[in-house]
XYZ file of C-alpha atoms in Angstrom:
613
model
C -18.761 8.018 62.871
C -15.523 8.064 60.475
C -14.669 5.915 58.373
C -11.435 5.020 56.066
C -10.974 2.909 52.698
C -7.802 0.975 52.981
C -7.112 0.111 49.036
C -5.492 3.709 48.543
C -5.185 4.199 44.359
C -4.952 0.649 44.043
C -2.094 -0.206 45.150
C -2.338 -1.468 48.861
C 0.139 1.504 50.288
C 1.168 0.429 53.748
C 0.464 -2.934 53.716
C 2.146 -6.265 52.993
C 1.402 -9.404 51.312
C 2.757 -12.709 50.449
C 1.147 -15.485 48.202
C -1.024 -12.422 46.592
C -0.696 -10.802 43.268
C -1.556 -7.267 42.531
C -3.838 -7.244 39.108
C -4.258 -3.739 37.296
C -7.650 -3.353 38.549
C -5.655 -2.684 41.845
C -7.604 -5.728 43.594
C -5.649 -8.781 45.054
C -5.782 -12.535 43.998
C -3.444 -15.726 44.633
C -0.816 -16.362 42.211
C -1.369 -17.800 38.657
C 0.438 -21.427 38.633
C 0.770 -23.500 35.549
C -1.680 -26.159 35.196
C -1.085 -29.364 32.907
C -2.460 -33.128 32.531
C 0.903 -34.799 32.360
C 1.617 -38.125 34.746
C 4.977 -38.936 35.576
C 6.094 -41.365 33.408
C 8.857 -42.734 35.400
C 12.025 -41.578 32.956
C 15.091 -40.941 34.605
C 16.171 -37.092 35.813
C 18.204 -35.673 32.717
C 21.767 -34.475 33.004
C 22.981 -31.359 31.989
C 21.145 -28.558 30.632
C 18.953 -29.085 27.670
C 17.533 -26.619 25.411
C 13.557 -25.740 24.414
C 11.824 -23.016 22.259
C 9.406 -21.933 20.037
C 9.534 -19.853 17.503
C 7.255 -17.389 15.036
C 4.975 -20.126 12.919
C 4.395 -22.617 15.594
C 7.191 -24.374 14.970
C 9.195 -25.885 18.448
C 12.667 -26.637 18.433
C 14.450 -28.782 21.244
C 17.580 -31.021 21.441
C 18.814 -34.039 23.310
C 22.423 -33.147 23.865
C 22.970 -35.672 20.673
C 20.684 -33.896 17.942
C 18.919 -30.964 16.923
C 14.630 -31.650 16.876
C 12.162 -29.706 15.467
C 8.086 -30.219 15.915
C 6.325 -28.433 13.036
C 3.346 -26.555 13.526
C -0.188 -28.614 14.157
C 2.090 -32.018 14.132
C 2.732 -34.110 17.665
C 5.579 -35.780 16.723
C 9.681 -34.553 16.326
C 12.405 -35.120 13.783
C 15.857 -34.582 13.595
C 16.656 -31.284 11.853
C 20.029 -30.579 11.750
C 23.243 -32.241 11.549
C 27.071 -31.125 11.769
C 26.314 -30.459 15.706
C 29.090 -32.369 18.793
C 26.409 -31.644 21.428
C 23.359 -29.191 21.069
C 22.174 -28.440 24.237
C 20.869 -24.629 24.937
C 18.080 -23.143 22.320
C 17.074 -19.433 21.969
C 15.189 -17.671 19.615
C 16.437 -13.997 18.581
C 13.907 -11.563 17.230
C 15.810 -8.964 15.179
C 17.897 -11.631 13.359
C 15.299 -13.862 12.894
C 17.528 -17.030 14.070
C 17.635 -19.611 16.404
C 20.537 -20.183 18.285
C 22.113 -23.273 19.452
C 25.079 -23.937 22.321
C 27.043 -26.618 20.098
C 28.715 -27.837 23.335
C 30.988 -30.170 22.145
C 32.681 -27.718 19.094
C 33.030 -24.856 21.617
C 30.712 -22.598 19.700
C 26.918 -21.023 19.384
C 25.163 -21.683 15.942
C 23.352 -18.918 14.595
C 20.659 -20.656 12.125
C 17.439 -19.098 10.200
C 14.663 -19.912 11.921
C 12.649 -20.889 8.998
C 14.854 -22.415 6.489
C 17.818 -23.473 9.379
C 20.471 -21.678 7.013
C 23.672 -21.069 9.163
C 24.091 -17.291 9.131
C 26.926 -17.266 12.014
C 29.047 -18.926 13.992
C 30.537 -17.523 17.654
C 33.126 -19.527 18.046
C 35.757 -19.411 21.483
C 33.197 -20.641 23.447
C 34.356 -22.914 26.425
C 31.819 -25.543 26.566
C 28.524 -22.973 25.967
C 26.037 -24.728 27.690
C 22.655 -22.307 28.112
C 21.798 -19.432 26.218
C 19.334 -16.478 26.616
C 18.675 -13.379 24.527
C 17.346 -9.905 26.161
C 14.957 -7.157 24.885
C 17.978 -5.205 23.690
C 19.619 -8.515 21.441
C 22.091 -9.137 23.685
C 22.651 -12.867 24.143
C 24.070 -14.179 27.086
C 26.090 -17.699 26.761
C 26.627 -19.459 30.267
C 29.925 -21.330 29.833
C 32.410 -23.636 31.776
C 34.023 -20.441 33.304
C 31.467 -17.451 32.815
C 28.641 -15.766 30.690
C 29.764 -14.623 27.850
C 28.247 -11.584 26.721
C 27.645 -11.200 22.605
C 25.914 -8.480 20.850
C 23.037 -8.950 18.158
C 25.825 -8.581 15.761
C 28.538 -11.204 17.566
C 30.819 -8.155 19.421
C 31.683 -9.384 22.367
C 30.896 -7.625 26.050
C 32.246 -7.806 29.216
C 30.667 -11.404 31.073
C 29.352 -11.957 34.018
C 29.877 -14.567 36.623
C 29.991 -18.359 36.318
C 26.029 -19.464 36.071
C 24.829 -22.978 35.332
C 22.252 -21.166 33.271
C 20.990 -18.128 32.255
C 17.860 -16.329 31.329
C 16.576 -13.232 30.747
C 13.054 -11.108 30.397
C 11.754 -7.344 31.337
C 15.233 -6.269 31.454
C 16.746 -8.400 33.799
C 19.267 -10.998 33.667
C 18.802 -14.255 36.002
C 21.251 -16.509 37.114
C 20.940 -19.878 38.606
C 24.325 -21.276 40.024
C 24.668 -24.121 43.164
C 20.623 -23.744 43.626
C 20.768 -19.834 43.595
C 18.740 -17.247 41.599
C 21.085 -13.906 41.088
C 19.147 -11.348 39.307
C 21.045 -8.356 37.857
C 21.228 -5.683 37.200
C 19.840 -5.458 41.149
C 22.451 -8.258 42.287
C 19.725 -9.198 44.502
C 20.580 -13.544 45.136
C 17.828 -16.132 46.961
C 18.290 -19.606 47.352
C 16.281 -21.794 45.847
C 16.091 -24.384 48.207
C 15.767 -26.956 45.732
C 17.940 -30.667 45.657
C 18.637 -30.502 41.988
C 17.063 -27.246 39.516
C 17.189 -27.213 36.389
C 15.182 -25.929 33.227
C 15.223 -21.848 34.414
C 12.891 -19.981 32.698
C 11.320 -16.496 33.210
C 7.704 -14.946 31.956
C 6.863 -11.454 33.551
C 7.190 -11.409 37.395
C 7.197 -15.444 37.851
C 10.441 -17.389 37.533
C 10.427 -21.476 36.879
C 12.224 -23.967 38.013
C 12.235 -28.136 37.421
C 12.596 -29.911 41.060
C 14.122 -32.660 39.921
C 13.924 -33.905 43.506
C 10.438 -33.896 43.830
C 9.874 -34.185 40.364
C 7.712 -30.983 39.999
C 7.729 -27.509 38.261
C 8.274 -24.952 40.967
C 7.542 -21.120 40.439
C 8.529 -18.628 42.367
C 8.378 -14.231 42.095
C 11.356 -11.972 40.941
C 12.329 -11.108 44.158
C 12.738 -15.213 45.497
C 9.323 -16.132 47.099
C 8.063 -19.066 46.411
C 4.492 -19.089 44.609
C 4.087 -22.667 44.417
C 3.887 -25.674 42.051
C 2.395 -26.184 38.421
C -0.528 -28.245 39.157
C -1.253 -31.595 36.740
C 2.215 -32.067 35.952
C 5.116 -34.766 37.185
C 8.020 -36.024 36.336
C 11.790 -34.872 35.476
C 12.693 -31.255 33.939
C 15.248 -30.883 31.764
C 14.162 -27.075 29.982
C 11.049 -25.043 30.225
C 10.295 -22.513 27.122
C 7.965 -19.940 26.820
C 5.732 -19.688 24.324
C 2.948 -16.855 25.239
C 0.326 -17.723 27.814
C 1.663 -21.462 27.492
C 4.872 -23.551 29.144
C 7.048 -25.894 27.211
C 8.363 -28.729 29.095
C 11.050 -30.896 27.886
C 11.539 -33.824 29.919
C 14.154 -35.260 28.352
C 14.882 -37.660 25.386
C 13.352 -37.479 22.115
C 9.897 -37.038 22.949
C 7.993 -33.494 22.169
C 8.388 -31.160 25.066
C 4.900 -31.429 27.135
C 2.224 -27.940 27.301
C 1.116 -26.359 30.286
C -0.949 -23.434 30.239
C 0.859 -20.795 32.149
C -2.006 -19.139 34.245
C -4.519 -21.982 34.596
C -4.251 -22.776 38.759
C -3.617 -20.498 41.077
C -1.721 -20.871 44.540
C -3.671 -22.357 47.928
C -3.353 -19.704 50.258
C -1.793 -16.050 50.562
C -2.002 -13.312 52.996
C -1.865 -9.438 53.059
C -1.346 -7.559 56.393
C -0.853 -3.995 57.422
C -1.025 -1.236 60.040
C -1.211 0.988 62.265
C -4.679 2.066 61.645
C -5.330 5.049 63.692
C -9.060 5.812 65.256
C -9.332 9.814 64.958
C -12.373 9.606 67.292
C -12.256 10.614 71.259
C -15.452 8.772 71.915
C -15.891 6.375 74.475
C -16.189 2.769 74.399
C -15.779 2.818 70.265
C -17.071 -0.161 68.285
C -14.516 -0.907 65.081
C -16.673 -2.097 62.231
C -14.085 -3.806 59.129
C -15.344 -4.362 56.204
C -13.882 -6.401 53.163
C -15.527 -6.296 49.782
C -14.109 -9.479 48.174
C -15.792 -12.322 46.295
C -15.395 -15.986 45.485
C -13.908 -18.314 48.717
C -12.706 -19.001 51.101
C -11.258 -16.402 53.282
C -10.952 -15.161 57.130
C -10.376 -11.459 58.698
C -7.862 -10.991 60.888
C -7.944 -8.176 63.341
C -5.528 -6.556 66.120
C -4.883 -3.961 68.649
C -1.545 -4.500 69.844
C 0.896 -4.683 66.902
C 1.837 -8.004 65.768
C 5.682 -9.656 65.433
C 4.416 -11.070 61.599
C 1.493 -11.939 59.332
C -2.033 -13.662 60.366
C -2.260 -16.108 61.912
C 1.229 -17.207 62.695
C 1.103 -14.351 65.516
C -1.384 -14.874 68.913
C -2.067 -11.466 68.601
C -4.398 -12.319 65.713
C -8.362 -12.373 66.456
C -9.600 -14.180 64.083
C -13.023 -13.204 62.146
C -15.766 -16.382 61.634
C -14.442 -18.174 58.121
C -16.152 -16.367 54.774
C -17.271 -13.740 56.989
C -17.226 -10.039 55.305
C -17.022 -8.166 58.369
C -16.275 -8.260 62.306
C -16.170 -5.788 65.169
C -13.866 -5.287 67.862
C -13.881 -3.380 70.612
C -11.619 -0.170 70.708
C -10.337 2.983 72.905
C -10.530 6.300 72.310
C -7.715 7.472 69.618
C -6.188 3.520 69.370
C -4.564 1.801 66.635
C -5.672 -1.209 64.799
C -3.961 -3.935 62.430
C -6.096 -5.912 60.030
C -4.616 -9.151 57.871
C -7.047 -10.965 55.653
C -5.970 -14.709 54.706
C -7.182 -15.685 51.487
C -7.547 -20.068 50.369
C -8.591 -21.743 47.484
C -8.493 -25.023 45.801
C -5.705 -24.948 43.688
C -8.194 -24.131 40.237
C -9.752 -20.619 42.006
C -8.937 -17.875 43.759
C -10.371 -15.341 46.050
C -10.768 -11.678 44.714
C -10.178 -8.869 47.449
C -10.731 -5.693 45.663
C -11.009 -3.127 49.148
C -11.285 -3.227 52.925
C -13.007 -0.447 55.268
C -12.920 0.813 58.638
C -15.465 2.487 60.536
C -14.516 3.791 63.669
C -16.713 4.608 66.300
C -19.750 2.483 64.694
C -22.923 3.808 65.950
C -25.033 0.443 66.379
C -28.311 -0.439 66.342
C -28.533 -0.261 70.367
C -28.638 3.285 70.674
C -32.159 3.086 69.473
C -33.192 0.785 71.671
C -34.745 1.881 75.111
C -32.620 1.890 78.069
C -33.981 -0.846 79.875
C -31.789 -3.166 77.006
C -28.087 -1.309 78.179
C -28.874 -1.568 81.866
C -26.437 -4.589 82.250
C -23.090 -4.149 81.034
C -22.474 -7.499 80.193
C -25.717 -7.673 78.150
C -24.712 -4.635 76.947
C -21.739 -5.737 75.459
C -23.154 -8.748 73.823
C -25.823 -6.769 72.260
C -24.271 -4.393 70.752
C -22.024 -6.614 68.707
C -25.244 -9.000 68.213
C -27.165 -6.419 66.755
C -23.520 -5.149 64.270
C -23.981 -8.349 62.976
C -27.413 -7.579 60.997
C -26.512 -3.762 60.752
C -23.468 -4.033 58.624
C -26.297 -5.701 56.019
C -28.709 -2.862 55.938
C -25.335 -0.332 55.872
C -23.794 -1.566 53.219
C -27.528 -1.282 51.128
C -27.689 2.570 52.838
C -24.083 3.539 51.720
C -24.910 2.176 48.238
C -28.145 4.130 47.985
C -26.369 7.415 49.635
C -23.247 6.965 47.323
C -25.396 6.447 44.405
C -24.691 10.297 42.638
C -20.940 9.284 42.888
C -21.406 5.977 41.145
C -23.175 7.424 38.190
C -20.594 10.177 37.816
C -17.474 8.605 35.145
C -15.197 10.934 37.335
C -16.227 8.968 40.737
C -17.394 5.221 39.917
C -15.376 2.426 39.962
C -13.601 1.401 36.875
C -15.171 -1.826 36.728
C -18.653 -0.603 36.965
C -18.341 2.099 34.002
C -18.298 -0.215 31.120
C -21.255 -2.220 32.034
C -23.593 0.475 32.075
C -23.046 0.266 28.736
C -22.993 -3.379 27.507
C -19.023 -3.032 26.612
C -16.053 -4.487 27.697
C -13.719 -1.300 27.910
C -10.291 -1.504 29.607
C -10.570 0.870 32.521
C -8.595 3.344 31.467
C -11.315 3.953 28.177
C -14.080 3.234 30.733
C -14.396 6.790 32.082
C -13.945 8.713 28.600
C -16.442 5.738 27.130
C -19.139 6.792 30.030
C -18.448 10.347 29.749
C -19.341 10.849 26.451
C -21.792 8.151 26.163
C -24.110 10.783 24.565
C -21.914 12.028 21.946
C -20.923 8.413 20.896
C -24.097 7.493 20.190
C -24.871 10.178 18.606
C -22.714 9.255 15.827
C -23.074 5.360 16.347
C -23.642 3.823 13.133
C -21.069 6.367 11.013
C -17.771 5.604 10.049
C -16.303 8.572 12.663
C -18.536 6.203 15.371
C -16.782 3.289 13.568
C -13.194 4.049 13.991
C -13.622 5.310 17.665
C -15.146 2.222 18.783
C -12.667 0.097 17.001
C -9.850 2.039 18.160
C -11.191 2.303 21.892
C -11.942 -1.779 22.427
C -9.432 -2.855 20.162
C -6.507 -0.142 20.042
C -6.670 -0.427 16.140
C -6.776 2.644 14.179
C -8.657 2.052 11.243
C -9.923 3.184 7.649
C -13.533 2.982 6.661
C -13.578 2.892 2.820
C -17.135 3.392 1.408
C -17.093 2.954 -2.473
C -20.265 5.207 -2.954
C -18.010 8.089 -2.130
C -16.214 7.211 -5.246
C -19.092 7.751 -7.608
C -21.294 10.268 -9.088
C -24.219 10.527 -11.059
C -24.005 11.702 -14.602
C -26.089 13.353 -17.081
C -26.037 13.999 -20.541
C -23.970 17.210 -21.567
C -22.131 17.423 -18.880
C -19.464 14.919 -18.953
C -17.419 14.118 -21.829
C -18.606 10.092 -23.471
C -16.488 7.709 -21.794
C -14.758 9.648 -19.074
C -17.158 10.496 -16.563
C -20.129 8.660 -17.987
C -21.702 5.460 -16.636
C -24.285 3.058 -16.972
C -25.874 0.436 -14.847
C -24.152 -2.666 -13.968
C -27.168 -5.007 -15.275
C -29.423 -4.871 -18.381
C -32.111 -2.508 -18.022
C -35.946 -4.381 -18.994
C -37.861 -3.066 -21.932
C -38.112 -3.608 -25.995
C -36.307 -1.688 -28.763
C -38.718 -1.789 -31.900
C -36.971 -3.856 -35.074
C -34.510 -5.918 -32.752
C -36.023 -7.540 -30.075
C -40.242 -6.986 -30.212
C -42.390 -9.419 -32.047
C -45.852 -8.718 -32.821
C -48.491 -10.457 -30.257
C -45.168 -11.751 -29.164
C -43.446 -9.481 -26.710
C -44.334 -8.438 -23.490
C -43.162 -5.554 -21.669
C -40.957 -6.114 -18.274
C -42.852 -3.700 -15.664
C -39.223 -3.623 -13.722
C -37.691 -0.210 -13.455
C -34.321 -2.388 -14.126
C -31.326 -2.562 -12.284
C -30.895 0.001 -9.451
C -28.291 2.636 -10.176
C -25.332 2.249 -7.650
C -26.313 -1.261 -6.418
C -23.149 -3.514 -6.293
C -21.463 -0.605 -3.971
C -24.852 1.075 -2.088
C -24.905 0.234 1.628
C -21.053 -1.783 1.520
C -18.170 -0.836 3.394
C -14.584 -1.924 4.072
C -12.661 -1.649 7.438
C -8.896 -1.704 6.414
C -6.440 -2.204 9.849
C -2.997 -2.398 10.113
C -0.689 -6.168 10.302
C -0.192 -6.152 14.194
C -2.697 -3.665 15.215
C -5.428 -5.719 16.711
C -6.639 -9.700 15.574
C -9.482 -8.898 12.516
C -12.050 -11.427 14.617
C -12.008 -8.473 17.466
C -12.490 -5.666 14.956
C -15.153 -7.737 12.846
C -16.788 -8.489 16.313
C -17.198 -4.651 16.850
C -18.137 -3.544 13.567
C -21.429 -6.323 13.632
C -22.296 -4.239 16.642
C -21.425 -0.763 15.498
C -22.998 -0.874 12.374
C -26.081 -0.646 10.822
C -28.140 -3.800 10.150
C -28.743 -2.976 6.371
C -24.768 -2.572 5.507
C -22.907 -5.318 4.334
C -18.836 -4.683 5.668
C -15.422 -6.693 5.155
C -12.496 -6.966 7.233
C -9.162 -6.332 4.973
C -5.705 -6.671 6.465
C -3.157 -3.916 5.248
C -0.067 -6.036 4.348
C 3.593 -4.223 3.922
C 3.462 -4.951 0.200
C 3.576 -1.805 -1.191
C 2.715 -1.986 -5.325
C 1.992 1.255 -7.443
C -1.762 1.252 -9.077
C -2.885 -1.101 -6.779
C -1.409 -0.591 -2.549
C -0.343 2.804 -2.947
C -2.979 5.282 -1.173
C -0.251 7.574 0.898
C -0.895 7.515 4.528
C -3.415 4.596 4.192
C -2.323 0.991 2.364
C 1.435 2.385 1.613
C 3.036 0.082 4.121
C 6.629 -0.936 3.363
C 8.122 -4.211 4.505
C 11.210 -4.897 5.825
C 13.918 -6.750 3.557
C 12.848 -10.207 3.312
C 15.321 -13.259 4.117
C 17.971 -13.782 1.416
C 16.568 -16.439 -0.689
C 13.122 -16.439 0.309
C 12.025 -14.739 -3.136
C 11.299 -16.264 -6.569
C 14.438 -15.360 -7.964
C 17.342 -17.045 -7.183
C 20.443 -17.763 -8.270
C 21.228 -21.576 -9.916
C 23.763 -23.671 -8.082
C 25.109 -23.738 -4.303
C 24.184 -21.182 -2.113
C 26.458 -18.382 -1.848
C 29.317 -18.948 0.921
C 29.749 -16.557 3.556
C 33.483 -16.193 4.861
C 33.630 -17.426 8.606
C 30.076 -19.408 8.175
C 30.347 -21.718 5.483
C 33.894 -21.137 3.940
C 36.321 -23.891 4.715
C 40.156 -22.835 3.627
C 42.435 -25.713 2.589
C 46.053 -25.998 1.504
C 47.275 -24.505 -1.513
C 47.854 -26.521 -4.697
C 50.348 -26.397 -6.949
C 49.932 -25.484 -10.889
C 49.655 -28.246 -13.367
């Protein structure tokens, strides 16, 4: 009997899938859909594009195609902001100026504004009615107009556009435009119709692309490449922009009223399918029994199986032999050196999802018959029957066998499944530390407990690389004639019990403190301090790892290494000597009295000339 593992390095070669997302541990699941709370509260569809985002500090900015709003951080309701605008309508934030941006419709131009103190710094002007803005990894901002996209540079250059687009957005390098109900996404120039009445609010996060249905008055999301993935689930009503703010939606609706918050990957779709073949039997034996296998967990899902090669995907073809529903495994009877196509359909309710991490094929399955005496295969018929009767319990037992006979390989960190490694050791390791974790199990805990164990556990589950500072290294003990007074001499940090005669010892008075006194070293014995780097890693992971690491009798603090570089007291080269970038013009303590200072094209206005007195 042979047998083959269809998975091949995780990645599903030679077959094909729809509905399904790959995840990195190379199994397959149905796509992550936004999920939300929000009712439809019967508000008119909006008209024309609106703008939505958040930036750095919480704060959310959207507008109404009348005013500029901002929501401030941990507050629920909006204000107006900003004044001097014709008709705000597209937002974006840009990270290497630190500014939002704003489409100023009505004056023909894009507002460049500090995000934090809403300061104009710039003003693109020549702008035919800008009406949607994005900004890609590079800086470049991309300004969908009445007759194109306007290219601009982080600095305000202009590029060479790009076709007419009703708006624009951008992420992982690509550009997307939606014009007449159709997604273009360049640089590929690859263009699929939405198939929506009336889109709006385009937005992009990774591989999924939304889009308000202001038709059905939904949030639809579909991949890169135009299929659909489905609908956020627990929201209705109009769309007017979507913004993206991490592993969360913003909504704006419309009006004044704060943009809604859907959590980006909190559903998942109802059904998807992955499909593939030929599958060819290398065995000349007889009457072969094909055994598939599929090692996947949660519900629900169905096996598929063919020997004649089907026009498309299960179970839209009659060629398709369906498997019982939630079964693992099926048979079907084969010929000597056939083919075979196998589809697996997974369905869930909308809040889980089916996880199909490998299928396998044995060909030629030996069954349970052949041990039987003759008198059970005399019948061909009954033959038949029993043979796939008996499969039926079998594939139980071989599944236990294989495990036992494959046991050496899933010990070994060079053989065993990713996801197995790290639990053999109580961790939660990304995969790709899982092997080198298991590998050198022994020499890590050999040294568990030290500050080398320290900073290659912190660095392993958190990616942080990090300074243990001990402040006993810093001291030594002193005795008398060998340090000069007051330079490398010491005492104790409390007072020391005991009498001096003819100061503090009164006769029938005094009694003696039996105390040794204060314990040389104390305030910095058995204390240590893990220093990581702004950005690195969040301190609650790296103080959840040190509690483990460490030993139970050491008392440790978590200190974040700012960029504030100070001689005497952050200067340690190579360790706390972190310089910042320049900080905002006007954000320090010193500033200049009176008006801000203009800036010629931004805030200079030039009037007539005057004649002398």
């Amino acid at each position: 009997m042979t047998h083959r593992y269809l998975n091949g390095e995780g990645r599903w070669l030679g077959f094909q899938r729809s509905g399904l997302r790959l995840g990195a541990d190379g199994s397959l699941r149905l796509h992550p859909l936004p999920l939300g709370a929000v009712a439809d509260d019967g508000r008119a569809a909006p008209t024309g594009v609106l703008g939505v985002v958040a930036v750095p500090g919480g704060a959310v900015y959207f507008t109404d195609g009348h005013r500029l709003y901002v929501v401030p951080d941990c507050r629920r309701d909006a204000a107006a902001c900003f004044g001097g605008l014709c008709e705000p309508r597209g937002l974006a934030y840009h990270p290497a100026r630190r500014a939002l941006l704003v489409a100023d419709t009505g004056d023909d131009r894009v507002l460049v504004l500090d995000a934090r103190t809403l300061r104009p710094q710039q003003s693109w002007t020549g702008l035919p009615e800008p009406r949607s803005l994005a900004v890609d990894d590079t800086g470049t901002v991309y300004v969908a107009c009445r007759d194109a996209v306007h290219v601009i540079d982080r600095w305000g250059n202009r590029a060479p556009g790009l076709p007419y687009a009703e708006e624009v957005a951008a992420a992982g390098g690509r550009v997307f435009l939606l014009a007449g109900g159709t997604v273009t996404v360049l640089p590929e120039g690859r263009a699929w119709p939405t198939g929506l009445a009336r889109p709006g609010g385009l937005a992009v996060r990774g591989d999924y692309v939304y889009l308000g249905d202001n038709d059905r008055r939904e949030l639809a999301v579909f991949l890169a490449d135009g299929e659909r993935a489905g609908r956020a689930r627990g929201f209705a009503g109009p769309v007017a922009a979507v913004g993206i703010d991490g592993d969360e939606l913003l909504v704006h609706r419309g009006g004044t009223q704060v943009p809604v918050r859907l959590a980006a990957e909190g559903a998942y779709g109802e059904h998807g399918v992955v499909w593939g073949g030929p599958i060819a039997n290398p065995s000349p034996h007889r009457d072969p029994l094909h055994l598939v296998r599929a090692r996947i967990s949660g519900s629900h899902f169905r096996l598929y199986l063919s020997s004649a090669e089907p026009a498309g995907a299960p179970p839209d073809d009659p060629a398709w032999r369906p498997a019982a529903p939630d079964a693992p495994h099926t048979t079907i009877a084969g010929r000597p050196l056939d083919r075979l196509w196998i589809g697996v359909r997974l369905t869930g309710d909308g809040l889980s999802t089916p996880v199909l991490s490998q299928l396998r094929v044995d060909f030629d399955h030996r069954t349970y018959l052949e041990r039987l005496p003759r008198v059970y295969q005399r019948d061909p018929a009954s033959r038949e029957f029993l043979r796939r009767f008996l499969a039926l319990f079998q594939s139980g037992f071989d599944e236990l066998r294989d495990r036992i006979t494959d046991l050496p390989d899933r010990l070994d960190p060079r053989t065993a499944e990713p996801g197995e490694l790290a639990a053999r050791l109580g961790l939660r390791l990304p995969p790709r530390h899982g092997r080198h974790a298991l590998a050198g199990a022994l020499a890590t805990h050999a040294r568990r407990g030290t500050a080398a164990g320290l900073r290659a556990a912190i660095h392993a589950e958190t990616g942080a690389r990090a300074v243990i500072a001990e402040p006993l290294q810093h001291t030594h003990v002193w005795m008398l004639g060998e340090q000069p007074l007051g330079l490398g001499t010491m005492v104790p940090v409390g007072e020391p019990g005991g009498a001096v005669l003819g100061a503090g010892v009164t006769l029938d008075a005094s009694f003696l403190d039996p105390s040794p006194g204060t314990a040389l070293f104390e305030s910095v014995a058995h204390r240590f301090a893990v220093r990581i780097y702004r950005g690195d890693a969040r301190p609650a992971a790296v103080r959840q790892v040190v509690e483990r690491e460490s030993p139970a009798h050491t008392a440790f603090h978590v200190c974040v290494i700012e960029p504030r570089m100070r001689l005497g007291v952050q200067s340690v080269l190579g360790v706390d000597s972190v310089v910042a970038e320049p900080a905002p013009s006007g954000s320090g303590v010193l500033a200049l009295a009176g008006p801000p200072v203009p800036r010629l094209g931004a805030t200079t206005v030039l009037g007539p000339i005057g004649k002398e007195a």
